[in-house]
Amino acid sequence: MRVGDTHYRTLWPREERSPVLQIIDQRQLPHHFVVADLRDISDTARAIRDMYVRGAGLIGATAAYGMYQAASAGMDLQEAGNLLTATRPTAMNLQWAVARMQAAATEGKDLYTEAMAIADEDADWCRRIGEHGAPLLEAIAARRSGPVNILTHCNAGWLAFVDHGSATAPIYRAHDAGIDVHVWVDETRPRNQGAQLTMWELMEHGVPCTLITDNAGGHLMQHGQVDICLVGSDRTTRAGDVGNKIGTYLKALAAGDNDVPFYAAMPSSTIDWSISDGVAGIPIEQRDNDEVLRARGLLDDDIVEPLLAPSGAKAANYAFDVTPSRLVTGIITERGISDAGEDGFAALFPERFEN
Amino acid sequence: MRVGDTHYRTLWPREERSPVLQIIDQRQLPHHFVVADLRDISDTARAIRDMYVRGAGLIGATAAYGMYQAASAGMDLQEAGNLLTATRPTAMNLQWAVARMQAAATEGKDLYTEAMAIADEDADWCRRIGEHGAPLLEAIAARRSGPVNILTHCNAGWLAFVDHGSATAPIYRAHDAGIDVHVWVDETRPRNQGAQLTMWELMEHGVPCTLITDNAGGHLMQHGQVDICLVGSDRTTRAGDVGNKIGTYLKALAAGDNDVPFYAAMPSSTIDWSISDGVAGIPIEQRDNDEVLRARGLLDDDIVEPLLAPSGAKAANYAFDVTPSRLVTGIITERGISDAGEDGFAALFPERFEN
C-alpha cells in the first residue's frame, strides 16, 4: 500500500534468496518510518516477540521466512519451529506458516520459494477479502446519503499482513471505488495499534478517519454513528468464535445491542480447524505488564514511555479476547462471506469438513 | 481517607469563612501530591473545567463553595451559577449544588454554612452508601473462598467526592471489616482516572488492586474473574439510566452477557429527577481532542503528554456514555439499594414521585 508516493509491502528479502529479511519496524510508527534487517532466525524471533512486526498474516509470512533463514543456516527445523511458535501463542498464522514450511521441507520443496509463496498468497487472499467485503459497504452507501461509518479495532490493516490488510481491505477497495467511507479507529490500548498503525495507514492512503478511545464505540453505536464493525482475527475456531485483540468482544456486544452488523475478516490461514470453543480453547497471550503501566508516544522527536500509574502499581495484560460466534454477523474470507459457525465454514471450506 | 498516615478530604476552606478554597490538584496525581488554592469563583470554575477537581460529589461541593466565593465578592448568583454549570455539562451534582446555593441565598441562609453542609452531607451520604453496599461484598465472600473480585471504571472513589467515594465506599468498608477484596481497575482512557486516581487511593488505603486496560474487562468476566461490577455515576435518570464515564456501558454489556451483577453507586444528588430516557436526555460532554491524541504520565520526574497518534490525526472525545437501566442490577444510594427503575426509586425516594 501507499507510504507517501511509494508502494510498500510489509516485508521483502534484501535481495533474491538473501537470508536477510527486511521489514518496516512498526514500533517506530507513526513517528518514524524505519526499515530493519533481520539477519537470522534469532533476529526474526525477537522481531515477532517484541512486535517489530505483528498482525495475523505478517507474523505468518515473517515466520515462514524465519524457517528459510533457519534452513539456510543448517538449523533443525523442528527446533526452529518451536523457537518461533513460542513467541506469540495466540497467533494462528504463526503455527500455520511454521507447519507449512516444515511440510515443504519434508517434501523436498525449495524453502525460499515456499516462503515467498506464503507472502504472495497472503497479499492475494487479502485482496480477495477486499473484493468480497467491499459490497457490504457499497450496499450501505446505496441506501442513504452521507459517509459509511465503519468502526475498527486494533490494526487489521496492510501493516498486519503483507499487503491490503483483512478488515481494511474492503475499506480500501470501497474508498478507491469512490464510496464515501469514514473509519472510527479504536486506539487499542495497551499498545495503541489503532492510534499508531491504523490511523497512519488510513491517513497515508487518504481514507477519512477519526481516532477514538476504546471506551467510545458503545456510545457511538447507541447514537447511530456506526454502520458496521469490521475487525480482524488472530485465531478463529471452526465454529466461528473469533479470537482478536483484547476489547473486540466488548465492541461485538455493543454492536449486538444496537443492531449494528459485526464482521470479522481473515484469510483461512487464521482459522484453527482443530478447535470449536474459542473461550475455552484459544490460548490467550499475556504480555509484559509494563505495556499497561506505560504508554508510548512522541515527545520532542523522541519516542518515550511515561508511567501512567502510581509507582509500584500491579497490572495485568491479557492481549486477546474471544468473541463468541453468536455475536458475529459474518466472516469475510478469501473465498467469500460465511455465517460465523460450522455450517457457514463448511459451505466455503468443504475440504475441512470431510470424513 | 488516608494519604500516608494523614486523613484528608478532597477540599476544605483555608480557614473558617475564608473565600479561599483548598483542594488536592488531581491533575498531579499519582505522581505529585499538591494542594492548590482557589481564590475566587474564576479559579474555581477553571479548576472544575480543567479537572483539578472532578467526580460527581466533588464537583458539586466545589461549585457550592464557588457560589459562596461569588456571594462574598458581591457577584450576582444567577451569573455565578451560569458560569459554573457551563464547565461540565453532564455533571448533575454541579447543577444540583448551584441550585441549592441559589435557593439558600433566596431564603436568606448563610452561604458558608450551606456550602459546608453540602460537603458534609456528601461525605455522610457516601459513608452510608458504604454501609448499604458492603453486604453485597460480604455475601460473595461468605459463599466461597478467595478474594471478592470487583471491577470498577474511572474514579468513583473518595477523590471524586468529599470522602469515602461512591463505588469505593462499600469496598473500603468491606476491606476495613476484614473481607478479602481485590479490585480490577480500568485505566479509563483518555484521562486515565482509573490508573492515576483509583489505583493511587486504593494503594494508599492498602486495598489489593490490579490495573487493566479498558479493553480487558470482558475477557475477565468471560473467565469468571469478576464477581461484581461497581461503578459511579455523573447523572442518573429517574428511570435508572446511568450516565457515567465513557466505556461504562461496554462493561455493563459484558456483565449482562456473563451474569455478573452490575451496580451503580451514587448519592441522590446525582439523580436527575427531571428526565427518564438517559440515552436521549443526558447531555454528553465533549472534551478537547488532545486528551485522546495524547496520554499523560511521568517521565524522569516530569509529567509529560506525548503524542500517541500521527501528527495531524483527527480525534473525537465523548466523555460519558449512558448505561440503560435494563443492564443495571441495582443502584446503591444513601438510603439503600434499589432496583434500577422508577419503581425502585419510588420506594426509596417517595417524595420525588408525588405530584
XYZ file of C-alpha atoms in Angstrom:
710
model
C 0.000 0.000 0.000
C 0.999 3.644 -0.188
C 3.580 5.316 2.031
C 3.770 8.782 0.572
C 4.034 8.075 -3.183
C 5.767 4.709 -2.858
C 4.171 1.274 -2.798
C 5.355 -0.929 0.034
C 4.750 -4.390 1.332
C 5.475 -5.068 5.000
C 8.410 -7.412 4.326
C 10.778 -8.343 1.485
C 14.112 -10.177 1.106
C 17.104 -7.833 0.933
C 17.833 -9.489 -2.375
C 16.787 -12.678 -4.174
C 17.443 -15.666 -1.846
C 19.209 -13.493 0.729
C 18.976 -14.778 4.299
C 18.370 -11.154 5.305
C 14.699 -10.195 5.591
C 13.807 -6.516 5.533
C 10.761 -5.260 7.428
C 9.152 -1.989 8.475
C 9.920 -1.581 12.200
C 6.350 -0.969 13.379
C 7.449 0.036 16.892
C 8.616 3.326 15.381
C 5.358 4.126 13.601
C 3.686 6.528 13.127
C 6.507 8.809 14.140
C 9.432 7.328 12.219
C 9.474 5.127 9.097
C 12.374 2.728 9.692
C 13.345 -0.379 7.719
C 15.105 -3.058 9.795
C 17.240 -6.019 8.708
C 16.505 -9.420 10.252
C 19.692 -11.373 9.595
C 18.849 -14.756 11.038
C 16.123 -16.677 12.865
C 17.140 -15.152 16.230
C 16.564 -11.681 14.848
C 13.296 -12.848 13.351
C 12.012 -14.496 16.548
C 12.871 -11.364 18.526
C 11.176 -9.140 15.936
C 7.970 -11.185 16.253
C 8.056 -11.369 20.065
C 8.883 -7.685 20.545
C 6.443 -6.624 17.823
C 8.715 -5.023 15.260
C 6.232 -6.967 13.127
C 2.786 -8.016 14.294
C -0.621 -8.862 12.894
C -2.015 -12.196 11.768
C -0.695 -12.503 8.223
C 2.559 -10.652 8.750
C 3.545 -12.840 11.688
C 2.920 -15.862 9.466
C 4.878 -14.539 6.488
C 7.747 -13.398 8.727
C 7.892 -16.771 10.468
C 7.918 -18.530 7.080
C 10.984 -16.515 6.147
C 12.486 -17.327 9.537
C 12.175 -21.003 8.681
C 14.025 -20.324 5.408
C 16.731 -18.500 7.407
C 16.973 -21.472 9.758
C 17.257 -23.952 6.897
C 19.898 -21.767 5.204
C 21.921 -21.845 8.426
C 21.590 -25.621 8.719
C 19.385 -25.443 11.795
C 16.979 -28.246 12.693
C 13.522 -27.183 11.503
C 11.659 -28.722 14.430
C 13.759 -26.643 16.810
C 13.353 -23.567 14.608
C 9.587 -24.013 14.584
C 9.460 -24.343 18.360
C 11.513 -21.177 18.751
C 9.151 -19.230 16.523
C 5.789 -20.548 17.739
C 6.684 -19.760 21.365
C 6.921 -16.043 20.592
C 3.184 -15.280 20.137
C 0.954 -18.085 21.477
C -2.400 -16.807 20.224
C -1.289 -16.241 16.614
C -2.711 -18.989 14.389
C -0.880 -17.865 11.260
C 2.404 -18.397 13.072
C 1.671 -22.072 13.718
C 0.203 -22.456 10.249
C 3.214 -20.971 8.463
C 5.725 -22.953 10.513
C 3.860 -26.212 9.866
C 3.624 -25.446 6.151
C 7.359 -24.727 5.917
C 8.174 -27.921 7.818
C 5.933 -29.891 5.458
C 7.565 -28.237 2.448
C 10.989 -29.241 3.749
C 9.813 -32.816 4.221
C 8.524 -32.826 0.664
C 11.873 -31.518 -0.571
C 10.472 -28.218 -1.818
C 12.615 -25.120 -2.142
C 12.035 -23.172 1.087
C 12.789 -19.733 -0.344
C 10.126 -20.281 -2.970
C 7.701 -21.544 -0.334
C 8.263 -18.544 1.947
C 7.733 -16.185 -0.982
C 4.576 -18.100 -1.936
C 3.200 -17.672 1.588
C 3.779 -13.917 1.385
C 2.256 -13.658 -2.084
C -0.751 -15.747 -1.089
C -1.300 -13.592 1.989
C -1.388 -10.465 -0.167
C -3.652 -12.151 -2.715
C -6.040 -13.521 -0.069
C -6.338 -10.088 1.484
C -7.026 -8.594 -1.946
C -9.853 -11.100 -2.356
C -11.186 -10.307 1.133
C -11.468 -6.755 -0.179
C -13.410 -7.941 -3.237
C -15.853 -9.925 -1.104
C -16.228 -7.314 1.640
C -16.499 -4.076 -0.319
C -20.085 -4.808 -1.469
C -21.168 -4.668 2.211
C -20.015 -1.045 2.308
C -21.426 -0.276 -1.130
C -24.831 -1.563 -0.020
C -24.848 0.778 2.969
C -23.780 3.694 0.768
C -26.523 2.889 -1.715
C -29.350 3.085 0.782
C -28.659 6.532 2.194
C -26.564 9.681 1.883
C -23.501 10.574 3.929
C -20.371 8.563 4.627
C -20.426 4.883 5.538
C -19.188 4.859 9.139
C -17.039 1.838 9.928
C -15.650 1.052 13.370
C -12.459 -0.985 13.605
C -10.329 -2.198 16.489
C -6.569 -2.639 16.644
C -4.778 -2.914 13.309
C -6.050 -5.450 10.820
C -4.634 -3.268 8.066
C -1.956 -3.843 5.467
C 0.624 -3.440 8.235
C -0.803 -6.596 9.836
C -0.439 -8.597 6.621
C 1.785 -8.456 3.590
C -0.498 -6.041 1.763
C -4.125 -4.735 1.757
C -4.984 -5.971 5.267
C -8.002 -8.018 6.271
C -10.516 -5.653 7.933
C -9.152 -2.745 5.908
C -9.187 -4.480 2.511
C -12.910 -3.826 1.910
C -12.420 -0.252 3.154
C -9.522 0.482 0.806
C -11.345 -1.121 -2.092
C -14.576 0.798 -1.473
C -12.671 4.042 -0.970
C -10.701 3.521 -4.181
C -14.014 2.869 -5.981
C -15.293 6.263 -4.875
C -17.520 5.166 -1.988
C -17.623 7.776 0.783
C -16.225 5.909 3.798
C -15.169 7.125 7.241
C -13.435 4.969 9.841
C -13.730 5.245 13.634
C -10.406 3.897 14.848
C -10.214 2.440 18.380
C -6.837 3.431 19.811
C -6.445 -0.122 21.168
C -4.620 0.017 24.454
C -2.220 -1.037 25.695
C -0.043 -0.874 22.571
C -2.224 1.552 20.637
C -2.016 -0.205 17.300
C -5.140 1.690 16.285
C -3.717 5.102 17.136
C -0.255 4.320 15.832
C -0.768 1.985 12.884
C -4.353 2.051 11.607
C -4.551 5.837 11.759
C -1.201 6.077 9.979
C -2.012 3.737 7.136
C -5.509 5.148 6.581
C -4.120 8.697 6.567
C -1.304 7.716 4.166
C -3.923 6.266 1.820
C -6.222 9.273 2.200
C -9.125 7.452 3.879
C -11.065 9.754 6.256
C -10.649 8.503 9.823
C -11.141 9.640 13.415
C -9.309 8.325 16.455
C -11.412 7.374 19.481
C -10.672 5.731 22.807
C -11.551 2.074 23.250
C -14.315 3.250 25.569
C -16.187 5.284 22.962
C -17.594 2.752 20.488
C -20.649 1.799 22.533
C -21.763 5.413 22.799
C -21.292 5.911 19.046
C -23.358 2.807 18.295
C -26.133 3.913 20.657
C -26.347 7.127 18.667
C -26.408 5.634 15.176
C -22.923 6.768 14.292
C -21.601 3.333 13.314
C -22.978 1.479 10.266
C -20.773 -1.589 10.502
C -17.947 -3.001 12.622
C -15.059 -4.603 10.750
C -12.291 -6.314 12.710
C -9.573 -8.864 12.046
C -8.662 -12.028 13.915
C -5.591 -13.701 15.318
C -7.235 -17.113 15.612
C -10.792 -18.152 14.749
C -12.269 -21.546 15.599
C -14.029 -23.885 13.169
C -17.251 -22.871 14.938
C -16.646 -19.176 14.209
C -15.503 -17.917 17.621
C -13.196 -15.006 16.867
C -10.011 -14.531 18.864
C -8.789 -10.998 18.311
C -7.146 -8.108 20.125
C -8.397 -7.603 23.679
C -11.542 -5.464 23.661
C -13.019 -6.833 20.433
C -15.623 -8.761 22.446
C -16.863 -5.531 24.061
C -17.454 -3.947 20.653
C -19.268 -7.052 19.443
C -21.576 -6.834 22.464
C -22.329 -3.187 21.708
C -22.932 -3.998 18.048
C -25.372 -6.727 19.060
C -27.166 -4.413 21.485
C -27.618 -1.773 18.784
C -28.265 -3.945 15.697
C -25.011 -2.903 14.078
C -23.583 -5.628 11.797
C -20.328 -7.042 13.151
C -17.951 -8.700 10.669
C -14.561 -10.312 11.181
C -12.264 -10.551 8.159
C -9.455 -13.075 7.857
C -7.662 -15.335 5.400
C -8.320 -19.022 6.043
C -4.758 -19.319 7.376
C -6.120 -17.706 10.568
C -8.753 -20.397 11.136
C -7.835 -23.081 13.667
C -9.743 -26.072 12.305
C -8.797 -28.146 15.366
C -10.961 -26.356 17.940
C -14.584 -25.273 18.258
C -14.996 -23.475 21.601
C -12.917 -20.328 21.433
C -13.374 -19.125 25.026
C -12.173 -22.492 26.319
C -9.720 -23.342 23.555
C -7.896 -20.300 22.180
C -4.710 -19.656 24.189
C -4.612 -16.026 25.355
C -1.171 -14.450 25.354
C -0.212 -12.444 28.430
C 2.355 -9.761 27.759
C 4.626 -7.569 29.864
C 2.613 -5.539 32.398
C 4.735 -2.533 31.561
C 2.652 -2.172 28.392
C -0.341 -1.371 30.636
C 1.567 0.736 33.154
C 3.027 2.947 30.420
C 2.037 4.462 27.075
C 4.329 5.053 24.117
C 4.317 8.353 22.289
C 6.335 11.134 20.713
C 7.786 13.937 22.826
C 10.149 16.449 21.209
C 11.129 13.990 18.447
C 11.863 11.211 20.922
C 9.689 8.157 21.442
C 9.097 7.940 25.195
C 7.101 5.685 27.507
C 5.960 7.631 30.568
C 4.473 5.876 33.585
C 0.679 6.252 33.810
C 0.052 4.645 37.199
C 1.459 5.020 40.707
C 4.958 3.713 41.185
C 4.662 0.099 42.341
C 1.204 -0.486 40.862
C 0.282 -4.043 39.855
C -1.135 -4.666 36.403
C -2.401 -7.499 34.210
C -2.028 -7.620 30.443
C -4.194 -10.070 28.523
C -3.521 -9.394 24.852
C -6.555 -11.035 23.230
C -10.143 -11.961 23.892
C -12.674 -14.203 22.205
C -15.906 -13.051 20.601
C -18.408 -15.922 20.541
C -19.801 -16.690 17.083
C -23.328 -15.737 18.201
C -22.153 -12.100 18.205
C -20.552 -12.264 14.749
C -22.755 -11.360 11.774
C -20.389 -12.859 9.242
C -16.815 -13.811 8.453
C -15.143 -12.444 5.349
C -12.537 -14.807 3.890
C -10.673 -15.089 0.608
C -13.407 -17.428 -0.607
C -16.349 -15.206 0.302
C -18.508 -14.279 3.264
C -19.851 -17.002 5.522
C -22.042 -17.137 8.571
C -19.988 -17.496 11.756
C -20.342 -21.171 12.535
C -19.556 -24.638 11.282
C -22.315 -24.607 8.673
C -21.033 -21.375 7.189
C -17.451 -22.551 7.065
C -18.478 -25.982 5.748
C -20.036 -24.324 2.721
C -16.885 -22.334 1.904
C -14.243 -24.819 3.054
C -15.825 -28.242 2.464
C -12.428 -29.955 2.404
C -12.075 -29.128 6.118
C -15.310 -30.867 6.996
C -14.857 -34.133 5.130
C -14.879 -37.599 6.675
C -9.385 8.898 53.614
C -5.737 8.063 54.126
C -2.829 9.669 52.329
C 0.147 8.096 54.025
C -0.779 8.405 57.700
C -2.876 11.550 57.366
C -6.624 11.781 56.901
C -7.689 14.068 54.072
C -10.856 15.264 52.495
C -10.716 16.471 48.898
C -11.474 20.102 49.746
C -11.501 22.438 52.741
C -11.589 26.192 53.378
C -8.142 27.685 54.021
C -9.639 28.889 57.293
C -13.101 29.359 58.719
C -15.166 31.514 56.307
C -12.151 32.213 54.091
C -13.005 32.850 50.447
C -10.002 30.681 49.624
C -10.836 27.028 49.000
C -8.045 24.489 49.192
C -8.150 21.345 47.064
C -5.923 18.459 46.059
C -4.797 19.195 42.491
C -5.790 15.864 40.965
C -4.021 16.565 37.658
C -0.754 15.935 39.506
C -1.760 12.571 40.958
C -0.493 9.950 41.404
C 2.951 11.409 40.856
C 2.786 14.545 42.995
C 0.530 15.421 45.950
C -0.148 19.125 45.515
C -2.647 21.314 47.382
C -3.930 24.263 45.346
C -5.661 27.476 46.467
C -8.812 28.544 44.630
C -9.102 32.237 45.493
C -12.317 33.194 43.742
C -15.048 31.840 41.523
C -12.873 32.228 38.402
C -10.247 29.986 39.947
C -12.960 27.576 40.992
C -14.659 27.456 37.582
C -11.294 26.842 35.907
C -10.417 24.147 38.431
C -13.661 22.322 37.620
C -13.370 22.744 33.834
C -9.695 21.751 33.691
C -10.213 18.946 36.188
C -8.038 19.971 39.096
C -11.136 18.575 40.803
C -13.529 16.127 39.167
C -16.019 13.459 40.142
C -19.721 13.747 40.875
C -19.774 14.810 44.524
C -16.564 16.806 44.493
C -17.697 18.905 41.545
C -20.876 19.661 43.481
C -19.125 20.549 46.728
C -16.545 22.660 44.909
C -19.234 24.504 42.985
C -21.141 25.152 46.223
C -18.046 26.813 47.626
C -17.683 28.734 44.367
C -21.163 30.161 44.963
C -20.048 31.249 48.418
C -16.966 32.872 46.874
C -19.204 34.663 44.366
C -21.543 35.902 47.078
C -18.575 37.073 49.188
C -17.360 39.094 46.213
C -20.789 40.607 45.650
C -21.341 38.786 42.353
C -24.830 38.093 41.022
C -25.640 34.472 41.882
C -27.527 33.772 38.671
C -24.468 34.795 36.699
C -22.211 32.822 39.038
C -24.364 29.719 38.617
C -24.287 30.013 34.833
C -20.510 30.347 34.882
C -20.165 27.202 36.962
C -22.742 24.952 35.289
C -21.234 25.613 31.848
C -17.952 23.994 32.889
C -19.077 20.337 32.965
C -22.416 19.814 31.208
C -23.002 16.172 32.153
C -22.389 16.624 35.895
C -25.714 16.524 37.752
C -24.209 17.390 41.143
C -22.943 20.648 39.672
C -26.449 21.801 38.715
C -27.842 20.464 41.958
C -25.340 22.285 44.178
C -25.683 25.559 42.288
C -29.478 25.426 42.511
C -29.317 24.612 46.205
C -26.979 27.519 46.908
C -29.187 29.882 44.895
C -32.234 28.701 46.856
C -30.339 29.138 50.128
C -29.478 32.705 49.147
C -33.107 33.401 48.301
C -34.108 32.048 51.682
C -31.539 34.271 53.361
C -29.428 31.386 54.661
C -25.741 31.777 55.421
C -23.954 30.566 52.300
C -20.740 29.487 54.015
C -22.760 27.228 56.302
C -24.719 25.889 53.342
C -21.559 25.112 51.333
C -20.078 23.330 54.347
C -23.323 21.393 54.802
C -23.201 20.222 51.194
C -19.648 18.935 51.703
C -20.546 17.246 54.994
C -23.657 15.666 53.536
C -21.694 14.366 50.566
C -19.224 12.663 52.897
C -22.041 11.303 55.059
C -24.074 10.043 52.103
C -21.025 8.253 50.742
C -20.419 6.708 54.155
C -23.986 5.396 54.095
C -23.517 4.079 50.543
C -20.690 2.066 52.044
C -22.968 0.719 54.773
C -25.610 -0.335 52.266
C -23.187 -1.724 49.671
C -20.701 -3.629 51.808
C -23.135 -6.511 52.483
C -23.120 -7.285 48.734
C -19.407 -7.986 49.003
C -19.761 -9.821 52.304
C -22.362 -12.117 50.735
C -19.983 -13.046 47.919
C -17.173 -13.648 50.413
C -19.440 -15.843 52.531
C -20.296 -18.240 49.730
C -16.790 -19.170 48.618
C -13.077 -18.856 49.385
C -10.647 -16.457 47.764
C -10.874 -12.717 47.301
C -14.023 -10.952 46.142
C -13.080 -9.604 42.712
C -14.634 -6.235 41.969
C -14.297 -4.408 38.663
C -14.569 -0.629 38.642
C -14.319 2.009 35.947
C -12.927 5.527 36.172
C -12.702 7.000 39.657
C -15.793 6.943 41.829
C -13.528 6.971 44.844
C -13.064 9.399 47.692
C -11.209 11.655 45.267
C -14.465 12.010 43.300
C -16.404 13.058 46.401
C -15.569 14.741 49.661
C -14.714 11.459 51.378
C -15.268 7.673 51.068
C -16.367 7.743 47.419
C -19.465 6.132 45.938
C -18.384 2.917 44.176
C -15.415 2.594 46.521
C -17.330 3.164 49.784
C -18.550 -0.458 50.005
C -15.059 -1.643 49.065
C -13.313 0.386 51.771
C -15.905 -0.649 54.329
C -15.652 -4.353 53.478
C -11.857 -4.176 53.408
C -11.755 -2.424 56.772
C -14.062 -5.124 58.156
C -11.572 -7.794 57.133
C -13.257 -9.039 53.952
C -10.697 -10.188 51.365
C -11.368 -7.866 48.408
C -9.423 -7.288 45.195
C -10.223 -4.568 42.671
C -9.702 -4.688 38.899
C -9.194 -1.052 37.968
C -9.984 0.041 34.386
C -7.370 2.607 33.411
C -10.163 4.741 31.862
C -8.823 6.494 28.838
C -8.492 9.187 27.800
C -7.668 10.814 31.134
C -6.785 7.624 32.965
C -8.596 8.413 36.188
C -8.506 4.704 36.975
C -4.744 4.390 36.523
C -3.967 7.709 38.151
C -6.573 8.175 40.862
C -8.330 4.920 41.727
C -5.090 2.949 41.811
C -3.499 5.654 43.952
C -6.265 5.859 46.536
C -6.706 2.083 46.796
C -2.952 1.625 47.203
C -2.765 4.398 49.826
C -5.508 2.628 51.765
C -3.906 -0.789 51.327
C -6.681 -2.362 49.227
C -5.301 -5.003 46.797
C -5.806 -3.812 43.227
C -4.655 -4.535 39.692
C -4.616 -2.100 36.789
C -6.097 -3.292 33.494
C -6.818 -1.642 30.169
C -10.385 -0.645 29.398
C -10.400 -3.470 26.860
C -9.777 -6.257 29.376
C -12.934 -6.443 31.492
C -14.968 -8.532 29.070
C -12.287 -11.208 28.932
C -12.045 -11.284 32.728
C -15.810 -11.673 33.050
C -15.881 -14.479 30.469
C -13.377 -16.332 32.619
C -15.108 -15.915 35.987
C -12.584 -13.444 37.316
C -15.084 -10.717 38.212
C -17.689 -11.240 40.944
C -19.318 -7.836 40.751
C -19.011 -4.548 38.875
C -19.273 -1.379 40.945
C -19.273 1.994 39.210
C -20.309 5.546 39.985
C -22.452 7.969 38.039
C -22.316 11.566 36.862
C -26.053 11.757 36.169
C -28.713 9.080 36.575
C -32.285 9.466 35.344
C -35.428 8.863 37.400
C -35.851 5.677 35.363
C -32.416 4.403 36.384
C -30.397 5.027 33.217
C -26.854 5.623 34.411
C -24.726 8.305 32.802
C -21.118 7.669 33.734
C -17.616 7.861 32.311
C -17.355 6.749 28.674
C -16.954 2.984 28.482
C -19.202 2.126 31.426
C -21.891 0.889 29.016
C -19.449 -1.630 27.487
C -18.721 -3.126 30.910
C -22.426 -3.327 31.708
C -22.978 -5.249 28.466
C -20.210 -7.697 29.379
C -21.605 -8.081 32.882
C -25.023 -8.862 31.438
C -23.574 -11.369 28.978
C -21.779 -13.203 31.783
C -24.319 -12.941 34.620
C -22.062 -10.681 36.665
C -24.034 -8.290 38.909
C -23.599 -4.674 37.825
C -24.237 -1.972 40.435
C -24.004 1.806 40.202
C -23.471 3.730 43.440
C -24.400 7.378 43.888
C -25.823 9.851 46.374
C -29.283 11.082 45.416
C -27.734 14.432 44.468
C -26.600 12.689 41.262
C -30.134 11.699 40.229
C -31.778 13.939 37.647
C -35.440 13.609 38.598
C -36.485 15.614 35.527
C -35.644 13.042 32.854
C -36.336 9.375 32.201
C -34.596 8.377 28.963
C -30.875 8.689 29.548
C -29.640 7.966 26.030
C -31.882 10.700 24.663
C -31.791 13.071 27.612
C -28.430 13.133 29.391
C -26.157 15.746 27.797
C -22.799 14.205 26.888
C -19.814 16.469 27.364
C -17.264 16.551 24.556
C -13.779 17.496 25.691
C -10.575 18.576 23.983
C -9.448 16.012 21.389
C -5.910 16.404 22.637
C -6.911 14.185 25.580
C -7.347 11.324 23.071
C -4.334 12.155 20.928
C -2.019 12.219 23.938
C -1.517 10.406 27.258
C -0.263 11.942 30.477
C 2.420 10.244 32.514
C 5.624 10.588 34.482
C 8.999 10.662 32.724
C 12.118 11.436 34.764
C 10.109 13.288 37.448
C 8.292 15.416 34.883
C 4.656 14.981 33.928
C 4.622 14.813 30.132
C 1.953 14.280 27.467
C 3.474 12.563 24.441
C 1.572 12.290 21.160
C 0.155 8.801 20.540
C -1.171 9.239 17.020
C 0.211 10.531 13.721
C 0.737 14.251 13.542
C -2.429 15.787 12.119
C -4.723 12.927 13.173
C -8.385 13.743 13.818
C -9.987 12.577 17.056
C -13.308 12.658 18.887
C -13.662 12.803 22.669
C -17.029 11.937 24.170
C -16.527 11.968 27.941
C -19.574 9.978 29.088
C -21.977 7.319 27.972
C -25.311 6.051 29.215
C -25.988 2.554 30.535
C -29.679 1.725 30.130
C -31.369 0.640 33.344
C -32.081 -2.839 31.894
C -28.333 -3.541 32.269
C -28.121 -2.289 35.874
C -28.686 -4.846 38.637
C -29.183 -2.227 41.318
C -28.424 1.306 42.416
C -26.779 1.915 45.775
C -27.799 5.229 47.355
C -27.528 6.777 50.800
C -30.993 5.402 51.557
C -30.312 1.844 50.469
C -30.188 -0.297 47.349
C -32.954 -0.042 44.787
C -33.758 -1.688 41.505
C -32.771 0.490 38.569
C -36.063 1.990 37.510
C -38.891 4.250 38.604
C -40.436 1.642 40.888
C -37.171 1.128 42.727
C -36.540 4.825 43.152
C -40.157 5.461 44.130
C -39.775 3.101 47.076
C -36.641 4.873 48.351
C -37.455 8.435 47.344
C -41.265 8.637 47.519
C -41.164 12.430 47.847
C -39.827 12.615 44.284
C -42.751 10.715 42.873
C -45.540 12.718 44.459
C -47.417 15.186 42.435
